[in-house]
Short mmCIF file of C-alpha atoms and ligand atoms in Angstrom, two decimals:
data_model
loop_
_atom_site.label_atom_id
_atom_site.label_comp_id
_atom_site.label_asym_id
_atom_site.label_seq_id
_atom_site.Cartn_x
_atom_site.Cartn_y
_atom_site.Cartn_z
CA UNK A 679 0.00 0.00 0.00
CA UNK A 680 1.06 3.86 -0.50
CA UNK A 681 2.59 5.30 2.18
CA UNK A 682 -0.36 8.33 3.78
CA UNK A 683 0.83 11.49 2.26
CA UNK A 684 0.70 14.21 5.67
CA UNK A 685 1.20 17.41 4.48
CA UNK A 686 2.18 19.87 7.68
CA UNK A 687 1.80 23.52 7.02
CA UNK A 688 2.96 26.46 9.66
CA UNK A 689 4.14 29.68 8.95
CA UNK A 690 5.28 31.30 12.82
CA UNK A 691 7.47 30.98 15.78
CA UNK A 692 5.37 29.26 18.08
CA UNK A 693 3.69 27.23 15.42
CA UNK A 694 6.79 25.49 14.42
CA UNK A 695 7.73 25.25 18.16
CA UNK A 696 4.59 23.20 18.56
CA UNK A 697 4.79 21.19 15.10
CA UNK A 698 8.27 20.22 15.00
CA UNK A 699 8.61 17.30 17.54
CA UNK A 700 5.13 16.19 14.90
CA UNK A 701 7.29 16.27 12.59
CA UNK A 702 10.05 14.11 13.22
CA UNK A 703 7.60 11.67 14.78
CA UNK A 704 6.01 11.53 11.33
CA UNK A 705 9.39 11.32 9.43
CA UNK A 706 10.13 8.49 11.60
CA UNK A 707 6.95 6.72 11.00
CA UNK A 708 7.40 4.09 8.38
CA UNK A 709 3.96 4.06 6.75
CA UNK A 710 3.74 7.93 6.39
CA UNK A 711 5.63 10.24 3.82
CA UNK A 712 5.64 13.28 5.51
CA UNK A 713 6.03 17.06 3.52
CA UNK A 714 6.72 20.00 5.36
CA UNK A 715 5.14 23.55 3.59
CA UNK A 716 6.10 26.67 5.48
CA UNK A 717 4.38 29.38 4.81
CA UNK A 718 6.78 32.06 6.25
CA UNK A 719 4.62 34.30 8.20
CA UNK A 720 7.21 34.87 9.99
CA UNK A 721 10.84 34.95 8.73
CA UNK A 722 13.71 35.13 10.77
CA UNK A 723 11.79 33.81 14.40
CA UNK A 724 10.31 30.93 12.52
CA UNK A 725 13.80 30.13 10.90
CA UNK A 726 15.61 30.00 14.34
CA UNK A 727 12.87 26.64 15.09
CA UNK A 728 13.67 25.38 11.61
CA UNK A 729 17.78 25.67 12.62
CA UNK A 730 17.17 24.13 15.40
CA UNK A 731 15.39 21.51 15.37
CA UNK A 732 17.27 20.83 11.98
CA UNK A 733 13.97 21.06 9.73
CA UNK A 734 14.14 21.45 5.93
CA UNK A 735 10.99 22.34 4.19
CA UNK A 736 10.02 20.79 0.93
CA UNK A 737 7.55 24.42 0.13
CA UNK A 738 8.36 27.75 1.31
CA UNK A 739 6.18 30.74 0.55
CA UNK A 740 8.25 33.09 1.93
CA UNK A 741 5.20 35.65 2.34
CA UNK A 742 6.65 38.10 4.97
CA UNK A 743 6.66 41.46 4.45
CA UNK A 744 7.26 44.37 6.85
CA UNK A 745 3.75 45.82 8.19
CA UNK A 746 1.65 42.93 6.83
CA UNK A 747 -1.84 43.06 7.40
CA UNK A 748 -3.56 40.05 8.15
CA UNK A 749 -5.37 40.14 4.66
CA UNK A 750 -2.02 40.22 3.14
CA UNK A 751 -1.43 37.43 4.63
CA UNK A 752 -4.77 35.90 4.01
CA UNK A 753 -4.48 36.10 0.10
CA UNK A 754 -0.98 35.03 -0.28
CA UNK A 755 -1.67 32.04 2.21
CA UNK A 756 -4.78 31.33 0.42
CA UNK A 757 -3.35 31.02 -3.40
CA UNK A 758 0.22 30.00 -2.27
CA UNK A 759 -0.88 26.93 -0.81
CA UNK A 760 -3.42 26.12 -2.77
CA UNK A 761 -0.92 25.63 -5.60
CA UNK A 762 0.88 23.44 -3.47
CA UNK A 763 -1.38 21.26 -2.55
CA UNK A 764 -2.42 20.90 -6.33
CA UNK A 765 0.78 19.12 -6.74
CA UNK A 766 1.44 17.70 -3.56
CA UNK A 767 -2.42 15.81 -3.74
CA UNK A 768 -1.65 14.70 0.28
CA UNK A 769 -4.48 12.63 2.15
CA UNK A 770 -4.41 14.87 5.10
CA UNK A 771 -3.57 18.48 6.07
CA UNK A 772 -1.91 18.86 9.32
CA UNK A 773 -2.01 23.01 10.94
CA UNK A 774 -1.74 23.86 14.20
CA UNK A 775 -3.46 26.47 16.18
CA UNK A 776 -4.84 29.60 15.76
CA UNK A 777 -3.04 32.12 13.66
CA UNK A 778 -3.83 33.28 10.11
CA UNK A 779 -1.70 30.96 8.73
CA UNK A 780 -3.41 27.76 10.38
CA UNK A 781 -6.69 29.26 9.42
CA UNK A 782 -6.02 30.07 5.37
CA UNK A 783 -3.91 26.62 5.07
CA UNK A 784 -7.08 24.67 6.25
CA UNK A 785 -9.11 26.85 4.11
CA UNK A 786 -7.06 26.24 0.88
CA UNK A 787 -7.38 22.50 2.16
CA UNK A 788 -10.87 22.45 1.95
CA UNK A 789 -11.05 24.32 -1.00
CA UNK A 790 -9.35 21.27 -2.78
CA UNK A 791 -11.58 18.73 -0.53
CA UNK A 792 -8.52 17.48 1.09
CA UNK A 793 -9.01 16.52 4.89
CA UNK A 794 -7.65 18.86 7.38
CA UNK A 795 -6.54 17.81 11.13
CA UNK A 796 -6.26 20.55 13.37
CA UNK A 797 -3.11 20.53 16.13
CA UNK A 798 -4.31 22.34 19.23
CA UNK A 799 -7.97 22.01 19.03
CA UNK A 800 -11.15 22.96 20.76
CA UNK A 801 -8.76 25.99 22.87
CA UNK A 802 -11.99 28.88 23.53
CA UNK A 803 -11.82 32.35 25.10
CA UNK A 804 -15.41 33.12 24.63
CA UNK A 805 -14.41 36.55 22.92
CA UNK A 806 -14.10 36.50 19.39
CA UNK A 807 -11.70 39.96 19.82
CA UNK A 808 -9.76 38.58 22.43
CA UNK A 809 -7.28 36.71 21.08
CA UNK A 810 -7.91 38.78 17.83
CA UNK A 811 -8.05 37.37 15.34
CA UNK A 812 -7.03 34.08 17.29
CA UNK A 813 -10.15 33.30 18.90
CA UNK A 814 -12.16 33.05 15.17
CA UNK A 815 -9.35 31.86 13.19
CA UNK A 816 -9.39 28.53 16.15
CA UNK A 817 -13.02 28.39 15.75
CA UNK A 818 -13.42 28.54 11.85
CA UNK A 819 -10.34 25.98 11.65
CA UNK A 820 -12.21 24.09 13.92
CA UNK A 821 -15.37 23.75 11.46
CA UNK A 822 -13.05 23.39 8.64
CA UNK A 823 -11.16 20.38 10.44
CA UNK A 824 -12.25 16.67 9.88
CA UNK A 825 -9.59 15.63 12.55
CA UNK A 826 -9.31 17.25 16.50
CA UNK A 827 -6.07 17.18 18.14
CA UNK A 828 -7.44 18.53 21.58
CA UNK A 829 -4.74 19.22 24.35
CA UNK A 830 -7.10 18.99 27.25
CA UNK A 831 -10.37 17.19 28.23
CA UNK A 832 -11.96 21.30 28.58
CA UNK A 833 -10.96 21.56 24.88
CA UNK A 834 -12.52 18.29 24.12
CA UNK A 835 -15.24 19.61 25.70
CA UNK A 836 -15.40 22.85 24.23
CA UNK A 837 -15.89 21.11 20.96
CA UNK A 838 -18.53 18.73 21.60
CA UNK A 839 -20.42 21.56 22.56
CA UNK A 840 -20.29 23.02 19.16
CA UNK A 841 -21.55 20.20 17.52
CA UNK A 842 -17.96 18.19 16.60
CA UNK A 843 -18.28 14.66 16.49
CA UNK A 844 -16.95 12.73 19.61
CA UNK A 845 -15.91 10.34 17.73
CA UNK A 846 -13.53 12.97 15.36
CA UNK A 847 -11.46 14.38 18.66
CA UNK A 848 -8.82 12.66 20.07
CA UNK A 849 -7.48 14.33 23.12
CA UNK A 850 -3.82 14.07 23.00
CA UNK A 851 -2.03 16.63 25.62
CA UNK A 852 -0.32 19.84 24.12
CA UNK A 853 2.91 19.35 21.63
CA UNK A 854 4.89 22.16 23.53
CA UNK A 855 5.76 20.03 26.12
CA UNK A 856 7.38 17.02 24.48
CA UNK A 857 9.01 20.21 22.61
CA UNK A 858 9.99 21.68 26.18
CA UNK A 859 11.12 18.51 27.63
CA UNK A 860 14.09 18.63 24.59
CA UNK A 861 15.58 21.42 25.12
CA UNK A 862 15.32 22.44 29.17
CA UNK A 863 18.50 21.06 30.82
CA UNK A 864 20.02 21.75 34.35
CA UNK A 865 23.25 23.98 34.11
CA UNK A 866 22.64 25.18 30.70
CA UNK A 867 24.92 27.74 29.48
CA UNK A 868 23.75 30.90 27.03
CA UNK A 869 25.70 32.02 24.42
CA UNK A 870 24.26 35.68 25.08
CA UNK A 871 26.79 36.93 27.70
CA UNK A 872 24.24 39.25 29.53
CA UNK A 873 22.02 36.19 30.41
CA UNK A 874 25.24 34.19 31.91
CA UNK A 875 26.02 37.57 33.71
CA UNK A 876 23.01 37.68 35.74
CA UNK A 877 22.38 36.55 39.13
CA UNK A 878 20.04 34.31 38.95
CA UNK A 879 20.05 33.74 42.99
CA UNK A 880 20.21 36.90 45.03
CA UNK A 881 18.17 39.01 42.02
CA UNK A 882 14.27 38.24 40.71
CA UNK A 883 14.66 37.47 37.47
CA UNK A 884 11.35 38.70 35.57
CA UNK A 885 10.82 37.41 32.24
CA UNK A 886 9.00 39.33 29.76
CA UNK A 887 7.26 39.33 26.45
CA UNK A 888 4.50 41.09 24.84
CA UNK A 889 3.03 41.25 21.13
CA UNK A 890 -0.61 40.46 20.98
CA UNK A 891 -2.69 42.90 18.50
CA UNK A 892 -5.12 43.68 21.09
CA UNK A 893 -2.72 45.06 22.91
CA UNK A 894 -1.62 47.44 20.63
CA UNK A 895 -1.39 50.96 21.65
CA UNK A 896 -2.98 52.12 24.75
CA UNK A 897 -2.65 48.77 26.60
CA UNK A 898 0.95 48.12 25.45
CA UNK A 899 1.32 51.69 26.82
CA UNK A 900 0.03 50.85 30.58
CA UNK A 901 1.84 47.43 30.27
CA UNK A 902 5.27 48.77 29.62
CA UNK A 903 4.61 52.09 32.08
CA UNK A 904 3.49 49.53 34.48
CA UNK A 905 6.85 47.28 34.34
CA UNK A 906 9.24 50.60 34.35
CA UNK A 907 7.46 51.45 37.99
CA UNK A 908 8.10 47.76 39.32
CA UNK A 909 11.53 47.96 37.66
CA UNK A 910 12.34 51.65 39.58
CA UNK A 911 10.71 50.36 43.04
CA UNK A 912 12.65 46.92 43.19
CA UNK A 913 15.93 47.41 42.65
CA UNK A 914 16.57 43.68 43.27
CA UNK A 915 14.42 42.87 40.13
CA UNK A 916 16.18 42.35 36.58
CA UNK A 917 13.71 42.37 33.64
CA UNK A 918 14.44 40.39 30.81
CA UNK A 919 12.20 41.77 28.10
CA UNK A 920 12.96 39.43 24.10
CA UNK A 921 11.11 41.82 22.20
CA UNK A 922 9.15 40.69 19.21
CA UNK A 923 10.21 41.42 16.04
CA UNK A 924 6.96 43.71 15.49
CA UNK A 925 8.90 47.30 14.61
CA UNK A 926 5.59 49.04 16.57
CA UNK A 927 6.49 46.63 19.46
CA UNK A 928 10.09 47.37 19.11
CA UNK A 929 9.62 51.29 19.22
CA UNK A 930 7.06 51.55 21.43
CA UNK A 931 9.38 49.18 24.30
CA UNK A 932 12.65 51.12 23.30
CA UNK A 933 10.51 54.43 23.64
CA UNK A 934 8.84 53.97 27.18
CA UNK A 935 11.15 51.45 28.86
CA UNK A 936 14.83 52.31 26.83
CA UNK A 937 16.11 53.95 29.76
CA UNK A 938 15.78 51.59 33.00
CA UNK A 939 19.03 49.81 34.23
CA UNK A 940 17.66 47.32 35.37
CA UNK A 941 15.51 46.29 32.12
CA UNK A 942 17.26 44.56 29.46
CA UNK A 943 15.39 44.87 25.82
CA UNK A 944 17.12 41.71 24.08
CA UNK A 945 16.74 40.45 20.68
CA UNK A 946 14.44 37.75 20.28
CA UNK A 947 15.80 34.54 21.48
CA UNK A 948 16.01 31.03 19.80
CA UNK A 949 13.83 28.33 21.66
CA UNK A 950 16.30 26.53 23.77
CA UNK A 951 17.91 29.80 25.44
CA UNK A 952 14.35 31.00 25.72
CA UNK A 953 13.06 27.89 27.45
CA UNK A 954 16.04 27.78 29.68
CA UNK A 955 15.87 31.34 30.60
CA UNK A 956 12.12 30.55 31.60
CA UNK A 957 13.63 27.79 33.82
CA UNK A 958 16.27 30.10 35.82
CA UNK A 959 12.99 32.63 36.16
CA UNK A 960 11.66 34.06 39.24
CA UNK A 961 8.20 35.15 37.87
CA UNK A 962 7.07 35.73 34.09
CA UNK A 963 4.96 38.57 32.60
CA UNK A 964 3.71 37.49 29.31
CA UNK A 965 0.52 38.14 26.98
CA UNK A 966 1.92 34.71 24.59
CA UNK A 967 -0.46 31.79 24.38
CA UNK A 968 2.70 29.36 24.93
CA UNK A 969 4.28 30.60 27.25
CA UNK A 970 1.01 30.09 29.60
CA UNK A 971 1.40 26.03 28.84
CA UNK A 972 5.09 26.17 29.28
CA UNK A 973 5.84 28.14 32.35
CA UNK A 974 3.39 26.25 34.94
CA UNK A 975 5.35 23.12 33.63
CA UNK A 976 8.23 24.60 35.27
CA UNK A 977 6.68 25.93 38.31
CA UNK A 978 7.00 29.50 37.23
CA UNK A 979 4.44 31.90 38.66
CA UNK A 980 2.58 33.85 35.56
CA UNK A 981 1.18 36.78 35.19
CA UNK A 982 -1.13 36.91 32.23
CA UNK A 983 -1.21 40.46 30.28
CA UNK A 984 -4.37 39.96 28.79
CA UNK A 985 -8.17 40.41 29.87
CA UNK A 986 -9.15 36.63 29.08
CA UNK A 987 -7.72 33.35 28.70
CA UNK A 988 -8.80 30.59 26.33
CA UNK A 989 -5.98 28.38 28.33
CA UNK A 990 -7.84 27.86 32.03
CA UNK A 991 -6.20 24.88 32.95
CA UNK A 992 -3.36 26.38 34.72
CA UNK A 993 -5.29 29.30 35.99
CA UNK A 994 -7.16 26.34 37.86
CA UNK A 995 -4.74 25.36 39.07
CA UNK A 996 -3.19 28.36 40.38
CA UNK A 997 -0.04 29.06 38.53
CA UNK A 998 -1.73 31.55 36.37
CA UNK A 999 -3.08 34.80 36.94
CA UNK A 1000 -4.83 36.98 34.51
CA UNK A 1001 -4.29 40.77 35.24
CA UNK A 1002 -5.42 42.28 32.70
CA UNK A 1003 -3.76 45.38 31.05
CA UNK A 1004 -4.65 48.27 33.90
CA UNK A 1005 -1.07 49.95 35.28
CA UNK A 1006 -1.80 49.97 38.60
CA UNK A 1007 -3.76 46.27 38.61
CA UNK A 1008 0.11 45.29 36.87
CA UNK A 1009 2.08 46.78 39.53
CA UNK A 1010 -0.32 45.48 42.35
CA UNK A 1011 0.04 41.85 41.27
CA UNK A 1012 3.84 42.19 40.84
CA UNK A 1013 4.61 43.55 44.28
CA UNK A 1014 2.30 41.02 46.00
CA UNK A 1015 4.34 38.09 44.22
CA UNK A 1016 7.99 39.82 45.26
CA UNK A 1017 6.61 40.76 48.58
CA UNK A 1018 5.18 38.03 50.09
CA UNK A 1019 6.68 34.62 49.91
CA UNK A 1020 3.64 32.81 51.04
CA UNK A 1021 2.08 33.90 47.79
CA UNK A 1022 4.91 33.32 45.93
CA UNK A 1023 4.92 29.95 46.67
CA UNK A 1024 1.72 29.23 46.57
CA UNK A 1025 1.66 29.70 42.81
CA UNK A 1026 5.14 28.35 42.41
CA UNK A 1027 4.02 24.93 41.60
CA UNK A 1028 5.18 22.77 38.99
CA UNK A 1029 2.15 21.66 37.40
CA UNK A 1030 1.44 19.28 33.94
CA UNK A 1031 -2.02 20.15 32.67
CA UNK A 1032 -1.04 20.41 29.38
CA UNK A 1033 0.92 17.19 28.39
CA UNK A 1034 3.27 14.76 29.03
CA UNK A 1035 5.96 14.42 26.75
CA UNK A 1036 3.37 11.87 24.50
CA UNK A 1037 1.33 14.25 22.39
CA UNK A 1038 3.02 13.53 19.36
CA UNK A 1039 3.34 10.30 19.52
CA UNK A 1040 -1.03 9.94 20.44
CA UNK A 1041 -1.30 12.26 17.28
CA UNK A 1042 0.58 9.83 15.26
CA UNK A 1043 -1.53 6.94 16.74
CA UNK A 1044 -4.62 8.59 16.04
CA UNK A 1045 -3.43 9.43 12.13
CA UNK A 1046 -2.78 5.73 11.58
CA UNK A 1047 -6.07 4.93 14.09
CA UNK A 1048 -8.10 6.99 11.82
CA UNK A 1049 -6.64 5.96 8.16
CA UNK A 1050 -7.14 1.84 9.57
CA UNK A 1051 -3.00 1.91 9.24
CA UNK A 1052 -3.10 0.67 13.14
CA UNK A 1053 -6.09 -1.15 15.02
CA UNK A 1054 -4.97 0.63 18.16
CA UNK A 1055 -7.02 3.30 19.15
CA UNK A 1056 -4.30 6.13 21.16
CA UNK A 1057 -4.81 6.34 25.05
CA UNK A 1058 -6.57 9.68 25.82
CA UNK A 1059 -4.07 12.14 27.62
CA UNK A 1060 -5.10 12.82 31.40
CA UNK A 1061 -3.84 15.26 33.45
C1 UD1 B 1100 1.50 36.30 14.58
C2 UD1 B 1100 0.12 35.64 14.71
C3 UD1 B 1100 -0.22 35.46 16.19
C4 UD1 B 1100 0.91 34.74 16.94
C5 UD1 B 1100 2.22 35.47 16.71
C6 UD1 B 1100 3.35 34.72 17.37
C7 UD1 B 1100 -1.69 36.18 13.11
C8 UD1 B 1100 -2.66 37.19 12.65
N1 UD1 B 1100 -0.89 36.55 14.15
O1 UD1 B 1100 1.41 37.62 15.11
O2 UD1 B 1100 -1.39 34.68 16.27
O3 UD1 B 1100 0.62 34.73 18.32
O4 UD1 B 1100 2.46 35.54 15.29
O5 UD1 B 1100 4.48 35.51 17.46
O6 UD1 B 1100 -1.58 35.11 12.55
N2 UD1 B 1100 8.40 40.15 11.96
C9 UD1 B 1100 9.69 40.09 11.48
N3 UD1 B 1100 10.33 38.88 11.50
C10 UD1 B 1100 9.74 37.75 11.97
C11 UD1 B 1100 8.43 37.83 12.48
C12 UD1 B 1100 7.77 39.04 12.45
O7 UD1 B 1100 10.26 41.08 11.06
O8 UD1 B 1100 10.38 36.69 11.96
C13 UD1 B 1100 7.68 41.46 11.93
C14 UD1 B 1100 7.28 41.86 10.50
O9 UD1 B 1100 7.42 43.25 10.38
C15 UD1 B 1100 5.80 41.47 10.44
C16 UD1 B 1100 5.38 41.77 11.87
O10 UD1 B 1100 6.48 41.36 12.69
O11 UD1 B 1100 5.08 42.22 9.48
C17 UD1 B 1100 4.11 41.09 12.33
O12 UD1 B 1100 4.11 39.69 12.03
P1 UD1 B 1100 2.66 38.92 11.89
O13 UD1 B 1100 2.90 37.47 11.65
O14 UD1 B 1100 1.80 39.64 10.93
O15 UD1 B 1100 2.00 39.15 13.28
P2 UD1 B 1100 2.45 38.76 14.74
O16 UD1 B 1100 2.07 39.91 15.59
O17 UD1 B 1100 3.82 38.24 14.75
N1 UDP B 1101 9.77 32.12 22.53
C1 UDP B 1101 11.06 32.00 22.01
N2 UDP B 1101 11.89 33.09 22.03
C2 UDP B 1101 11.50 34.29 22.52
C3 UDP B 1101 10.17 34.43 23.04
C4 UDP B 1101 9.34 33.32 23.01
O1 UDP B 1101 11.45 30.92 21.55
O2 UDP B 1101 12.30 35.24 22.50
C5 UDP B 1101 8.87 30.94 22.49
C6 UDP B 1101 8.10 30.62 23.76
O3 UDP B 1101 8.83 29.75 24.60
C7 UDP B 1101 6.83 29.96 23.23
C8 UDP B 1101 6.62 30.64 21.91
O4 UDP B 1101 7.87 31.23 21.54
O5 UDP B 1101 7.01 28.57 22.98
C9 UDP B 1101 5.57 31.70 22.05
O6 UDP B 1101 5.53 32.45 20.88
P1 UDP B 1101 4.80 33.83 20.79
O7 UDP B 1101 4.78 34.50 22.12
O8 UDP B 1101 5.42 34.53 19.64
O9 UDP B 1101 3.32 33.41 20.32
P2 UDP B 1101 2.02 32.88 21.07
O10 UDP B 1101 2.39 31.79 22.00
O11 UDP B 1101 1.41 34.05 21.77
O12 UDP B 1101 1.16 32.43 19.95
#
């Protein structure tokens, strides 16, 4: 028999974070031919996954352009990939997520009735402009998708309730952590000097990042006023802030927080310094979807810059606290965390409710389950 043709498409950083432990699992699997189509969203921060975890794409659109709207992207997704996949003919589309990318690349999928499964299913905020445009382009992808990779048994869940079949969702626990569990190791060593420099005992070590479109402009603003005041009040605090590659990110950080001593603006980092930075962390201050999976896997206290969630897991848990994008709400939450160690450890715990190292490997499963390569139906991920 032919081997099943699995065409994975993803076009930005944290897509390709998520997809590339997929797809070596499906380049080792003997009864699939795997082809990898990049779409480029991104450019340089999606190249520094490909580098490193040593991924060559058979397709690359190479659609990034400075200031891209996310029509621009759209249309160029749209008729890039659908030329692809005219060639390509594969049994099964494989995106991931919720960014315009994953969205368009199922769309072009459909468009040429070829079946789509969607990596990081059934994930719901409730607000269709917060994420934005995340929150639609998940649920659209979601009705596009004839396959559910759901991380959780609430994103199972969340599907069912919009009329998925049961029988379609597999729940599989969340690809970034068999992706974390590569690169994290004890004593790792940075080859940016400033980040072996610091002292990652006697200071608090706040990790940074911030780039989500609803945040642009006034609540960016408040954000980055709000970490200059924690910065100025603890002078025992070092703020590690990889800025995204956005240039209205880049001058709006350089602009309201160029200044402090005791913030460091850094380039964006590749994954395994990242991951490892998140590791030697005292407390993390993020508006990324990822970074809310990864961070209560290493029993990092997060602060979520955002209004909503569609990841509650954690927050459940404890490890996650949504603070919205108010100054003073920012600065409140901060100082509780430095000042009281009681709090601090009471959301300093290493929790799982992601994944277990296995996702990949259930997706796989549930590829060959579904196209009767395998009898086996995968075990369902429980947290
Ligand atoms: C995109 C996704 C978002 C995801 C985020 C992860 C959409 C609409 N947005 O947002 O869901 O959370 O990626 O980071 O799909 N740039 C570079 N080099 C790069 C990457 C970006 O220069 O490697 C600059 C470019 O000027 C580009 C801009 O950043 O135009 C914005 O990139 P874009 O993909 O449109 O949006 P993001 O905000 O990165
Ligand atoms: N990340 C990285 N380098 C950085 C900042 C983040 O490798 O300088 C990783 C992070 O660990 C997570 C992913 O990128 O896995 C998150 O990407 P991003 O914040 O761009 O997007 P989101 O998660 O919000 O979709």
């Amino acid at each position: 028999m032919d081997k099943l043709k699995v065409m994975t498409i993803f076009g930005t950083r944290p897509e390709a974070i998520k997809m590339a432990p997929l797809v070596k699992k499906l380049q080792e699997t003997e009864e699939i031919q795997s082809v990898l189509c990049v779409t480029a969203q991104h450019r340089e921060m999606l190249d520094m996954v490909l580098d490193l975890f040593e991924l060559k794409p058979d397709y690359d659109l190479n659609i990034m352009q400075h200031g891209q709207t996310i029509s621009d992207i759209t249309v160029k997704v749209l008729k890039g990939v659908e030329e692809i996949l005219q060639e390509v003919k594969p049994d099964i589309v494989l995106v991931h997520g919720d960014t315009t990318t994953t969205f368009v690349g199922s769309l072009a999928a459909f468009y040429q009735q070829v079946a789509v499964g969607h990596v990081e299913a059934g994930l719901r905020s409730g607000n269709i402009y917060s994420p934005y445009p995340e929150e639609m382009n998940r649920r659209l992808t979601g009705h596009l998708a004839n396959l559910h990779f759901a991380p959780t048994e609430g994103n199972y869940k969340n599907l069912v309730k919009e009329g998925i079949g049961e029988e379609k969702i597999f729940v599989t626990g969340n690809t970034v952590i068999d992706a974390l569990l590569q690169v994290v190791k004890e004593d790792y060593l940075f080859d940016n000097p400033l980040l072996n420099q610091i002292d990652y005992v006697n200071k608090k070590v706040l990790v940074m990042t911030c780039h989500r479109r609803e945040n642009w402009g006034e609540p960016m603003e408040n954000i980055f006023k709000a970490v200059v005041e924690i910065a100025e009040k603890h002078k025992d605090v070092e703020v590690i802030f990889p800025v995204h590659l956005n240039p209205n990110i880049r001058n709006l950080a350089k602009q309201i927080m160029g200044e402090a001593g005791n913030i460091h603006l850094i380039e964006p980092l590749d994954y395994e310094p990242f991951a490892n930075l998140l590791s030697k962390a005292h407390l993390i201050l993020t508006d990324s979807g990822g970074i809310q999976e990864e961070a209560p896997a290493l029993g990092k206290p997060i602060l979520v810059l955002r209004t909503e969630t569609e990841r509650p897991e954690a927050v459940e848990a404890g490890t996650v606290k949504v603070v919205g994008v108010e100054k003073q709400k920012i600065v409140e939450e901060v100082d509780k965390l430095l000042k009281s160690p009681s709090h601090y450890l009471e959301m300093a715990t290493a929790i799982n409710p992601y994944g277990d190292g296995r996702a990949c490997e259930r997706i796989v499963g549930a590829l060959k389950y579904h196209f009767k390569l395998s009898k086996e139906k995968p075990e369902v991920f429980k947290r």
